Coordinates of N, CA and C in Angstrom, one line a residue:
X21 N -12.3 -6.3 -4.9 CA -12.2 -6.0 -3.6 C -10.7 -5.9 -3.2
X22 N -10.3 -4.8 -2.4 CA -8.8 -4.8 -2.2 C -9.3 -4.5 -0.5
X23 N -7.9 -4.7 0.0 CA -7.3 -4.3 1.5 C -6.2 -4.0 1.0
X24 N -5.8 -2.5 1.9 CA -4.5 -2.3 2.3 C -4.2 -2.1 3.3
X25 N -2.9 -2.2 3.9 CA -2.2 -1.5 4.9 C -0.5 -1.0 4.8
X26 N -0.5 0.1 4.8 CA 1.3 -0.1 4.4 C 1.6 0.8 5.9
X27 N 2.9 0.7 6.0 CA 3.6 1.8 6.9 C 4.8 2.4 6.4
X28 N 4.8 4.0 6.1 CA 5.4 4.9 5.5 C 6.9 5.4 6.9
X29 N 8.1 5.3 6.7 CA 8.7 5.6 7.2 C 10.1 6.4 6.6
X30 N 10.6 7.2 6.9 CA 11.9 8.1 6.5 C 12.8 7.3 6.9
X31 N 14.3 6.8 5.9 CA 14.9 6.5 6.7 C 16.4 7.7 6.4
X32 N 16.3 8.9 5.1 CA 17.4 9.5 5.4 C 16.9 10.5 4.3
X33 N 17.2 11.9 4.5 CA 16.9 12.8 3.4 C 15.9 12.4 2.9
X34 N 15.4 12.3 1.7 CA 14.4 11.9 0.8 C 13.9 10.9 0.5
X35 N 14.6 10.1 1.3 CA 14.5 8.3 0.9 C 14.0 7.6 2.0
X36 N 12.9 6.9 2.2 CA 12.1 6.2 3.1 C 12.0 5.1 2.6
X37 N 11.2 4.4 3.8 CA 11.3 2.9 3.1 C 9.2 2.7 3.3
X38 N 8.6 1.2 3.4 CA 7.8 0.9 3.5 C 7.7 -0.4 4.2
X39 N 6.4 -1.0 4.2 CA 6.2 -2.4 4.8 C 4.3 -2.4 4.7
X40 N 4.5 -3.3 3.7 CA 2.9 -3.2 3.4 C 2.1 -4.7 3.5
X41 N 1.1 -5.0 3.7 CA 0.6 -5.9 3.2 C -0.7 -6.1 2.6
X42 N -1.1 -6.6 1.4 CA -2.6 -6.5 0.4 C -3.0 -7.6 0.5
X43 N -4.5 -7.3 0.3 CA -5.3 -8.7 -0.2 C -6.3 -8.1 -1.1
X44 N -6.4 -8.9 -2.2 CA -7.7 -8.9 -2.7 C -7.7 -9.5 -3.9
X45 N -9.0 -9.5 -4.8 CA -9.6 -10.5 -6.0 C -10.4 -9.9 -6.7
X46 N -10.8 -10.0 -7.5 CA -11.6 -9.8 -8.5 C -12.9 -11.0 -9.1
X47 N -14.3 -10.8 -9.0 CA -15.3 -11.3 -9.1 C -16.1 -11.4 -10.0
X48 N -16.6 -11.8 -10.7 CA -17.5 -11.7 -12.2 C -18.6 -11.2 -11.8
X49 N -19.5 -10.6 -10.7 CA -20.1 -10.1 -10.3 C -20.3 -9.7 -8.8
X50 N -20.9 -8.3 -8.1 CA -20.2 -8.1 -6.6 C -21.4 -9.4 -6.0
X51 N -22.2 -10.1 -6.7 CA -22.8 -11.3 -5.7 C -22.2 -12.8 -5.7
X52 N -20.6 -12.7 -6.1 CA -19.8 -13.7 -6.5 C -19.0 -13.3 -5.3
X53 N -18.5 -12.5 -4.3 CA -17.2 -12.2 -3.8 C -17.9 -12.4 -2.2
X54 N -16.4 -13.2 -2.3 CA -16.1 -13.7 -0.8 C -15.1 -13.7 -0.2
X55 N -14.7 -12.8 1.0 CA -13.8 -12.7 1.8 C -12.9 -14.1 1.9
X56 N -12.8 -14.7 1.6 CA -12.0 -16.0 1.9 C -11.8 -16.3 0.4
X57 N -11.9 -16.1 -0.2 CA -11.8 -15.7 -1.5 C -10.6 -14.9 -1.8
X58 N -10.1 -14.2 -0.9 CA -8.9 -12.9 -1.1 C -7.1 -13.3 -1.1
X59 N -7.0 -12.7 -1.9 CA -5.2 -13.2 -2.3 C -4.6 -12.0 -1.6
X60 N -3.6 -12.9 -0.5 CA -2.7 -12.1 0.1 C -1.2 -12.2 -0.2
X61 N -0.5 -10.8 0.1 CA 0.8 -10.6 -0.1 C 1.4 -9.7 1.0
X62 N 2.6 -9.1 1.5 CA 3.3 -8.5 2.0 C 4.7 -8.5 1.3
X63 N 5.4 -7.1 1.9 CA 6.4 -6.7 1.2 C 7.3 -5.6 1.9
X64 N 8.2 -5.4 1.0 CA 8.9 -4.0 1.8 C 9.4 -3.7 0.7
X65 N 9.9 -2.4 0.7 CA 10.1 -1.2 -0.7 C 10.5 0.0 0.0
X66 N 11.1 0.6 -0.6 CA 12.3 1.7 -0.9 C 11.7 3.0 -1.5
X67 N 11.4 4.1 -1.2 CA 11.0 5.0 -1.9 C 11.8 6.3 -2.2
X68 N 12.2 7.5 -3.0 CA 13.0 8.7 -3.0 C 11.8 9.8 -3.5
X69 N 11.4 10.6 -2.8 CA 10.4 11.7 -2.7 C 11.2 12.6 -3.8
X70 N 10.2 12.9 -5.3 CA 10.9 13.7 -5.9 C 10.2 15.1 -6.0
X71 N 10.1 15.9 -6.7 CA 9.4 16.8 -6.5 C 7.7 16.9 -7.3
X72 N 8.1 15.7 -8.0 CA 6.6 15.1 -9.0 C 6.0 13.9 -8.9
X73 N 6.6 13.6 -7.1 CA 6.1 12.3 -6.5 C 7.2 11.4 -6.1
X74 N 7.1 10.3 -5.7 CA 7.5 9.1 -5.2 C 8.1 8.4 -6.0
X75 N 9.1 8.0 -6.7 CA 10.0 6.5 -7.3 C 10.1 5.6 -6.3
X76 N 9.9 4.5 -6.4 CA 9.1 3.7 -5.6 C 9.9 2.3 -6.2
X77 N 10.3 1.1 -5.3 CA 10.8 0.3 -6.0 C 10.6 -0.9 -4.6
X78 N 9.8 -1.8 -4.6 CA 8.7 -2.7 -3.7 C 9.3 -3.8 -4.0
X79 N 9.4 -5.2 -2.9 CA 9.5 -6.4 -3.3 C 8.2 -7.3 -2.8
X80 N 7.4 -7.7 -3.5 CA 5.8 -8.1 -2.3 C 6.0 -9.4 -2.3
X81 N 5.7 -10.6 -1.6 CA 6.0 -11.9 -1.2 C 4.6 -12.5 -1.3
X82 N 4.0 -13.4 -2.5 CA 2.9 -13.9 -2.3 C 2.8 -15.2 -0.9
X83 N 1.9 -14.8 -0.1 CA 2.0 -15.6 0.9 C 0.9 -16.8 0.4
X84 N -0.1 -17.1 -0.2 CA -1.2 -17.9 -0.4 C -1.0 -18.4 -2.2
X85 N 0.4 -18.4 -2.2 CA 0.4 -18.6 -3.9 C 0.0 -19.8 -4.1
X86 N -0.1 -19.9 -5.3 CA -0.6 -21.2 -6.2 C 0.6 -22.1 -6.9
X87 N -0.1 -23.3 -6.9 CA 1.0 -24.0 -7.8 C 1.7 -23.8 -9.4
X88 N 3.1 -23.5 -9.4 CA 3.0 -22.9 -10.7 C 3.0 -21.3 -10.8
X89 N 3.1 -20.6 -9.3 CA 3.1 -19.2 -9.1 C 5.2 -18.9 -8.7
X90 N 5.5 -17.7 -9.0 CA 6.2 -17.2 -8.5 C 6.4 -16.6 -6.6
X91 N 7.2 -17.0 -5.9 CA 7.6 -16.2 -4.9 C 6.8 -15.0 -4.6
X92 N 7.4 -14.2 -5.5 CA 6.5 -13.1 -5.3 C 7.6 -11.9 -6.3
X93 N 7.1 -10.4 -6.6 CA 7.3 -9.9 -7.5 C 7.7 -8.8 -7.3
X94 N 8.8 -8.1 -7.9 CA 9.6 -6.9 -7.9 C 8.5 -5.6 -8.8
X95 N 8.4 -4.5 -8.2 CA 8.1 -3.6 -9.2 C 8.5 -2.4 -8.7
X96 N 8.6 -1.5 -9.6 CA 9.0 -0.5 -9.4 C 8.0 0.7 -10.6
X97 N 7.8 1.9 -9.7 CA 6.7 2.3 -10.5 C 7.0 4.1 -9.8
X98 N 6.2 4.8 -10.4 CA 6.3 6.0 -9.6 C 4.8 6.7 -9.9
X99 N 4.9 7.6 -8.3 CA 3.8 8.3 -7.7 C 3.3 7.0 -7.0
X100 N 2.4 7.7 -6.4 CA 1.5 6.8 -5.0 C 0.5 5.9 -5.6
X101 N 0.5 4.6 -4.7 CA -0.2 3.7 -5.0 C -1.9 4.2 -4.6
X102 N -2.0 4.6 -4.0 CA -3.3 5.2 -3.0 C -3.2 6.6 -2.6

């Protein structure tokens, strides 16, 4: 199960930015999953529109981490997540 929500904004020529935030998990079967059950994050990222998509470079902030988890995680990837 996933949630998204981001918000796509231009901030000069080709280069925009974002602001997103996700939840979700994964279940050993769909009669195992439960909403309160869901791992959330938010972030913000950087994008440059090329002509074969998005380069994309996101910093997301685990908000519900675990002990023994990182902060939260850099990635950078290209074309659209969704």
């Amino acid at each position: 199960m996933i949630a998204n929500l981001e918000w796509r904004f231009p901030l000069f020529s080709a280069v925009g930015g974002s602001v997103f935030v996700d939840g979700g998990n994964v279940w050993p079967g769909w009669t195992d999953a439960r909403a309160d059950d869901l791992r959330w994050g938010a972030g913000l990222g950087l994008r440059v529109e090329t002509p074969v998509g998005p380069f994309r470079v996101e910093y997301g902030w685990k908000l519900d981490r675990l002990e023994g988890e990182s902060a939260g995680e850099l990635f950078v990837s290209f074309g659209n997540p969704f």
